[in-house]
Amino acid sequence: MRTPCEISRPAKRNSMPLRLSRVLFGFLFLAAVARADIVRTSDNHIPVDPSKPVFLDFSTFAGSLNVKASDAPEIEVHIRYEYAAKDPAKADEIRRNLTLHIGREGNGAKVTAEYSRDIHWTFESWPPVRLAFTITVPRQCNLKLVTRDGGIAIGEVKGHAEVKTGYGLIYFKGLDGDIVASSDFGDIVVAHCTGNLKLRSVSGNFRVGPVGGFADVFGYGGQIEVESAGAGVRAETSGADLICGFSDPIVAPATLITGGANMLISLHPHSACTLDLKASIFGRIVNVKNKLVFKAVSGGIGHSRAVLELNGGGPKIHAKAGGGSIYLEETALAPGKARPVTPYSP
């Protein structure tokens, strides 16, 4: 079990998950390059009307995707093909087994990549071709993105985003809109989001910056860190710490649950809220450095259960740490602000 100092150290909390994500994403882009013998590229340009809703529908069996925004009235699809072949003829054979579709649909584009594979034993590399997509879209564009084996990075875009990976990191530099994202075995990082947020992962970690709407985050074993959410939070994980901050004022209720680990809640000293806290039977509720002034309605600091009021009470924060303690700390954030996530580009 971590001590209060260990779980509440801001520098470690802010840098570790993002640093880990950078390393993971670097592997996604560089692993294939290291083993590629023949590299080819292609470019496609699909005209669209930015004055109307634009969308990108993308799906690939394997490979990375980097989505960028521009002011051009088109969707540009750049693909880097990295073949596990020394002979150009072998690369051509691999390419023939790759079914690639790039075309316009409505006021947008659909991009799909599939590879025909016979079911037999082989010592050859799989997949025999790694694809690295860089797709440039208008600044306002709705996104539906799927990779079964590869990471996804999304730049500053306005619109709705629905993103899924099997194996791979999902990174949002920033989205002006709603996000629905899931990764079976990968981290999810959102620098900021103005709308609602729904994130799911089987084993990955979550690192979330300021969210304008409601944040709904669920994981089965990864750490969750949410800087702040303007319209409430529901975050749940097991076997990993949960860290959640609240900017001032707190305007909506929140539910925070973790099993087998600790929880850290950061509050502005001027915020008004009511905390319904349940630590494990062997855990306790800790007021880090005793900087926050609470009124105990029941239980109290040092107990495993408590109902506490901050500045007369307000929106209720339900928090349960089934296998650890709950730490309460003062945040230095200015009213209405949230600690930013460091920008990242692959």
Coordinates of C-alpha atoms in Angstrom, one line a residue:
M1 CA 0.0 0.0 0.0
R2 CA 1.3 3.5 -0.9
T3 CA 1.9 6.1 1.7
P4 CA 0.1 9.5 1.4
C5 CA 3.3 11.1 0.1
E6 CA 3.8 8.4 -2.5
I7 CA 0.3 8.6 -3.9
S8 CA 0.0 12.4 -3.9
R9 CA 3.3 13.4 -5.4
P10 CA 2.2 15.6 -8.4
A11 CA 5.4 15.3 -10.5
K12 CA 5.3 11.5 -10.4
R13 CA 1.6 11.4 -11.1
N14 CA 1.7 13.7 -14.1
S15 CA 4.8 12.4 -15.8
M16 CA 4.8 8.6 -15.4
P17 CA 1.6 7.6 -17.4
L18 CA 2.4 10.0 -20.2
R19 CA 6.0 9.0 -20.4
L20 CA 4.9 5.4 -20.5
S21 CA 2.5 6.2 -23.3
R22 CA 5.2 7.9 -25.3
V23 CA 7.4 4.9 -25.1
L24 CA 4.6 2.6 -26.1
F25 CA 3.6 4.8 -29.0
G26 CA 7.2 5.0 -30.1
F27 CA 7.3 1.2 -30.3
L28 CA 4.2 1.2 -32.4
F29 CA 5.8 3.4 -35.0
L30 CA 9.4 2.2 -34.9
A31 CA 9.0 -1.6 -34.4
A32 CA 7.9 -2.2 -37.9
V33 CA 10.5 0.1 -39.3
A34 CA 13.3 -1.8 -37.6
R35 CA 12.3 -5.1 -39.4
A36 CA 11.2 -3.7 -42.7
D37 CA 13.3 -4.7 -45.8
I38 CA 11.3 -2.9 -48.5
V39 CA 9.4 0.4 -47.9
R40 CA 7.0 2.0 -50.3
T41 CA 4.5 4.8 -50.0
S42 CA 1.3 6.0 -51.6
D43 CA -0.8 9.2 -51.4
N44 CA -4.5 9.7 -52.1
H45 CA -6.5 13.0 -52.1
I46 CA -10.3 13.0 -51.6
P47 CA -12.1 16.3 -52.1
V48 CA -14.7 17.3 -49.5
D49 CA -16.8 20.3 -48.6
P50 CA -15.7 21.7 -45.2
S51 CA -18.8 23.8 -45.0
K52 CA -20.8 20.7 -44.5
P53 CA -20.3 17.8 -42.0
V54 CA -17.3 15.7 -43.0
F55 CA -16.5 12.2 -41.7
L56 CA -13.7 9.7 -41.8
D57 CA -14.5 5.9 -41.6
F58 CA -11.3 4.0 -41.1
S59 CA -10.5 0.3 -40.3
T60 CA -7.3 -1.7 -40.6
F61 CA -6.2 -5.2 -39.6
A62 CA -2.8 -3.9 -38.4
G63 CA -0.8 -0.7 -38.4
S64 CA -0.7 2.7 -36.9
L65 CA -2.8 5.7 -37.6
N66 CA -2.0 9.4 -37.2
V67 CA -4.9 11.8 -37.8
K68 CA -4.0 15.5 -38.4
A69 CA -6.1 18.6 -39.1
S70 CA -5.7 21.2 -41.8
D71 CA -7.6 23.9 -43.6
A72 CA -7.5 22.1 -47.0
P73 CA -10.9 21.1 -48.5
E74 CA -9.8 17.5 -48.8
I75 CA -8.9 14.3 -46.9
E76 CA -5.4 13.2 -47.7
V77 CA -4.4 9.6 -47.1
H78 CA -0.7 8.9 -46.9
I79 CA 0.4 5.2 -46.4
R80 CA 3.8 3.8 -45.6
Y81 CA 4.0 0.1 -46.5
E82 CA 6.8 -1.8 -44.7
Y83 CA 7.3 -5.2 -46.2
A84 CA 9.0 -8.1 -44.5
A85 CA 10.7 -9.0 -47.8
K86 CA 14.1 -8.5 -49.3
D87 CA 12.9 -9.3 -52.9
P88 CA 10.7 -6.7 -54.7
A89 CA 8.8 -9.6 -56.3
K90 CA 8.0 -11.0 -52.8
A91 CA 6.8 -7.5 -51.8
D92 CA 4.6 -7.5 -54.9
E93 CA 3.1 -10.8 -53.9
I94 CA 2.4 -9.6 -50.4
R95 CA 0.8 -6.5 -51.8
R96 CA -1.6 -8.6 -54.0
N97 CA -2.9 -10.2 -50.8
L98 CA -3.6 -6.8 -49.2
T99 CA -7.1 -5.6 -49.9
L100 CA -7.0 -1.8 -49.6
H101 CA -10.0 0.4 -50.2
I102 CA -9.7 4.2 -50.2
G103 CA -12.7 6.1 -51.6
R104 CA -15.2 8.9 -51.1
E105 CA -18.5 8.2 -49.4
G106 CA -20.9 11.1 -49.2
N107 CA -18.9 14.1 -47.9
G108 CA -16.2 12.0 -46.4
A109 CA -13.9 9.1 -46.9
K110 CA -13.8 5.4 -46.1
V111 CA -10.5 3.7 -45.7
T112 CA -10.2 -0.1 -45.1
A113 CA -7.3 -2.5 -45.1
E114 CA -7.5 -6.3 -44.8
Y115 CA -5.0 -9.0 -45.5
S116 CA -5.8 -12.5 -46.9
R117 CA -4.2 -15.1 -44.7
D118 CA -4.3 -18.9 -45.1
I119 CA -4.6 -20.8 -41.9
H120 CA -1.4 -22.8 -41.8
W121 CA 1.8 -23.0 -39.9
T122 CA 4.4 -20.6 -40.9
F123 CA 7.7 -19.1 -39.6
E124 CA 7.2 -16.0 -41.7
S125 CA 6.6 -12.6 -40.0
W126 CA 3.0 -11.7 -39.3
P127 CA 1.7 -9.4 -40.6
P128 CA 4.1 -9.5 -43.7
V129 CA 3.3 -5.9 -44.3
R130 CA 3.0 -3.2 -41.7
L131 CA 1.0 -0.1 -42.6
A132 CA 1.5 3.4 -41.2
F133 CA -1.3 5.7 -42.1
T134 CA -1.2 9.5 -41.8
I135 CA -4.6 11.0 -42.7
T136 CA -5.1 14.7 -42.8
V137 CA -8.7 15.9 -42.4
P138 CA -10.5 19.2 -42.3
R139 CA -10.5 20.8 -38.8
Q140 CA -14.1 19.9 -38.3
C141 CA -14.6 16.2 -39.0
N142 CA -16.4 13.2 -37.3
L143 CA -14.2 10.2 -36.9
K144 CA -14.9 6.4 -36.7
L145 CA -11.5 4.7 -36.4
V146 CA -10.7 1.0 -35.8
T147 CA -7.3 -0.9 -35.6
R148 CA -7.0 -4.5 -34.5
D149 CA -3.3 -4.2 -33.9
G150 CA -1.8 -0.7 -33.9
G151 CA -2.0 2.6 -32.1
I152 CA -4.0 5.7 -33.0
A153 CA -3.1 9.4 -32.5
I154 CA -5.5 12.2 -33.1
G155 CA -4.6 15.9 -33.4
E156 CA -6.8 18.9 -32.6
V157 CA -10.1 18.2 -34.3
K158 CA -13.7 19.3 -33.8
G159 CA -16.3 16.7 -34.0
H160 CA -17.5 13.3 -32.6
A161 CA -14.9 10.6 -32.3
E162 CA -15.5 6.8 -32.0
V163 CA -12.2 5.0 -31.7
K164 CA -11.3 1.3 -31.0
T165 CA -8.0 -0.6 -30.9
G166 CA -7.3 -4.3 -30.0
Y167 CA -3.7 -3.8 -29.2
G168 CA -2.4 -0.2 -29.2
L169 CA -2.4 3.1 -27.5
I170 CA -5.1 5.7 -28.2
Y171 CA -4.0 9.3 -27.9
F172 CA -6.1 12.4 -28.3
K173 CA -4.1 15.7 -28.4
G174 CA -7.5 17.4 -28.0
L175 CA -11.0 17.1 -29.3
D176 CA -13.7 19.7 -29.5
G177 CA -16.6 17.3 -29.1
D178 CA -17.6 13.9 -27.6
I179 CA -15.3 10.9 -27.4
V180 CA -16.1 7.2 -27.2
A181 CA -12.9 5.1 -27.1
S182 CA -12.0 1.6 -26.1
S183 CA -8.8 -0.5 -26.2
D184 CA -8.6 -4.2 -25.3
F185 CA -4.9 -4.1 -24.4
G186 CA -3.7 -0.5 -24.6
D187 CA -3.5 2.8 -22.7
I188 CA -5.9 5.7 -23.5
V189 CA -4.6 9.3 -23.1
V190 CA -6.9 12.3 -23.6
A191 CA -5.1 15.7 -23.3
H192 CA -8.4 17.6 -23.3
C193 CA -12.0 17.2 -24.5
T194 CA -14.8 19.7 -24.5
G195 CA -17.7 17.2 -24.7
N196 CA -18.6 14.0 -23.0
L197 CA -16.1 11.2 -22.6
K198 CA -16.6 7.4 -22.5
L199 CA -13.5 5.3 -22.2
R200 CA -13.1 1.5 -21.7
S201 CA -10.0 -0.8 -21.5
V202 CA -9.4 -4.3 -20.4
S203 CA -5.9 -3.8 -19.1
G204 CA -4.6 -0.4 -20.1
N205 CA -4.2 2.8 -18.1
F206 CA -6.2 6.0 -18.5
R207 CA -4.7 9.5 -18.4
V208 CA -7.4 12.2 -18.9
G209 CA -7.0 16.0 -18.9
P210 CA -9.8 18.5 -18.6
V211 CA -13.2 17.3 -19.8
G212 CA -16.0 19.8 -20.4
G213 CA -18.8 17.3 -20.1
F214 CA -19.4 14.0 -18.2
A215 CA -16.5 11.6 -17.9
D216 CA -17.3 7.9 -17.8
V217 CA -14.1 5.8 -17.4
F218 CA -14.0 2.0 -16.8
G219 CA -11.1 -0.4 -16.6
Y220 CA -10.5 -3.9 -15.4
G221 CA -7.0 -3.4 -14.1
G222 CA -5.4 -0.2 -15.2
Q223 CA -4.7 3.0 -13.3
I224 CA -7.2 5.8 -13.9
E225 CA -6.3 9.5 -13.6
V226 CA -8.8 12.2 -14.4
E227 CA -7.7 15.8 -14.0
S228 CA -11.3 17.3 -13.9
A229 CA -14.7 16.9 -15.5
G230 CA -17.2 19.8 -15.8
A231 CA -20.4 17.7 -15.7
G232 CA -19.5 14.9 -13.3
V233 CA -17.4 11.8 -13.3
R234 CA -17.9 8.0 -13.0
A235 CA -14.6 6.1 -12.9
E236 CA -14.1 2.5 -11.9
T237 CA -11.2 0.1 -11.9
S238 CA -9.8 -2.8 -9.9
G239 CA -6.3 -3.6 -8.7
A240 CA -4.9 -0.1 -9.6
D241 CA -5.0 3.4 -8.2
L242 CA -7.7 5.9 -9.1
I243 CA -6.7 9.5 -9.1
C244 CA -9.4 12.2 -9.7
G245 CA -9.2 16.0 -9.5
F246 CA -12.0 18.5 -9.3
S247 CA -11.9 22.1 -10.5
D248 CA -13.8 24.9 -8.7
P249 CA -16.8 25.1 -8.7
I250 CA -18.0 21.5 -8.5
V251 CA -21.3 21.4 -10.4
A252 CA -22.2 17.8 -10.7
P253 CA -22.0 14.6 -8.6
A254 CA -19.3 11.9 -9.1
T255 CA -18.8 8.2 -8.4
L256 CA -15.3 6.8 -7.9
I257 CA -14.7 3.1 -7.3
T258 CA -11.5 1.1 -7.1
G259 CA -10.9 -2.4 -5.8
G260 CA -7.6 -3.6 -4.2
A261 CA -5.9 -0.2 -4.4
N262 CA -5.8 3.3 -3.2
M263 CA -7.6 6.5 -4.3
L264 CA -6.6 10.1 -4.4
I265 CA -9.1 12.9 -4.6
S266 CA -7.9 16.5 -5.3
L267 CA -10.2 19.4 -4.3
H268 CA -9.9 23.1 -4.4
P269 CA -10.1 24.6 -0.9
H270 CA -13.0 26.9 -2.0
S271 CA -15.1 24.2 -3.5
A272 CA -18.4 23.1 -1.9
C273 CA -19.2 19.4 -2.0
T274 CA -20.2 16.5 0.2
L275 CA -18.0 13.4 0.2
D276 CA -19.4 9.9 1.0
L277 CA -16.2 7.9 1.5
K278 CA -15.7 4.2 2.1
A279 CA -12.1 2.8 2.4
S280 CA -11.4 -0.8 3.0
I281 CA -11.7 -2.3 6.5
F282 CA -7.9 -2.1 6.7
G283 CA -7.7 1.3 5.0
R284 CA -8.4 4.8 6.2
I285 CA -9.4 8.2 5.1
V286 CA -6.4 10.6 5.0
N287 CA -6.4 14.4 4.8
V288 CA -3.0 14.9 3.2
K289 CA -1.1 17.6 5.1
N290 CA -4.5 18.6 6.8
K291 CA -4.9 21.5 4.4
L292 CA -8.6 20.9 3.6
V293 CA -11.1 21.9 6.3
F294 CA -14.0 19.4 6.5
K295 CA -17.1 19.1 8.7
A296 CA -17.7 15.5 9.6
V297 CA -21.4 14.5 9.3
S298 CA -20.5 10.9 10.2
G299 CA -17.2 9.0 10.7
G300 CA -14.2 11.2 10.0
I301 CA -10.6 11.6 9.0
G302 CA -8.6 8.5 10.1
H303 CA -11.7 6.3 9.9
S304 CA -12.5 3.8 7.1
R305 CA -15.9 5.4 6.5
A306 CA -17.0 9.0 6.6
V307 CA -19.4 11.6 5.2
L308 CA -17.7 14.9 5.1
E309 CA -18.8 18.4 4.0
L310 CA -16.4 20.9 2.4
N311 CA -17.6 24.6 2.7
G312 CA -21.1 23.7 3.7
G313 CA -21.6 20.7 1.3
G314 CA -22.8 20.5 -2.2
P315 CA -22.8 18.0 -5.1
K316 CA -22.1 14.6 -3.7
I317 CA -18.9 12.6 -4.4
H318 CA -19.3 8.9 -3.7
A319 CA -15.9 7.2 -3.4
K320 CA -15.1 3.6 -2.5
A321 CA -11.6 2.1 -2.3
G322 CA -12.4 -1.6 -1.7
G323 CA -8.8 -2.7 -1.0
G324 CA -7.1 0.5 0.1
S325 CA -7.2 4.0 1.6
I326 CA -8.7 7.2 0.3
Y327 CA -6.4 10.3 0.3
L328 CA -7.8 13.8 0.1
E329 CA -5.5 16.6 -1.0
E330 CA -5.7 20.3 -1.7
T331 CA -5.2 21.2 -5.4
A332 CA -3.5 24.4 -6.4
L333 CA -5.6 24.8 -9.5
A334 CA -7.3 28.2 -10.0
P335 CA -11.1 28.3 -10.1
G336 CA -12.5 26.9 -13.3
K337 CA -9.1 25.6 -14.4
A338 CA -7.6 22.1 -14.6
R339 CA -4.0 20.9 -14.7
P340 CA -3.1 20.5 -18.4
V341 CA -1.8 17.4 -19.9
T342 CA 1.6 17.9 -21.7
P343 CA 1.0 18.0 -25.5
Y344 CA 2.3 15.0 -27.4
S345 CA 2.9 14.2 -31.0
P346 CA 4.1 10.8 -32.3

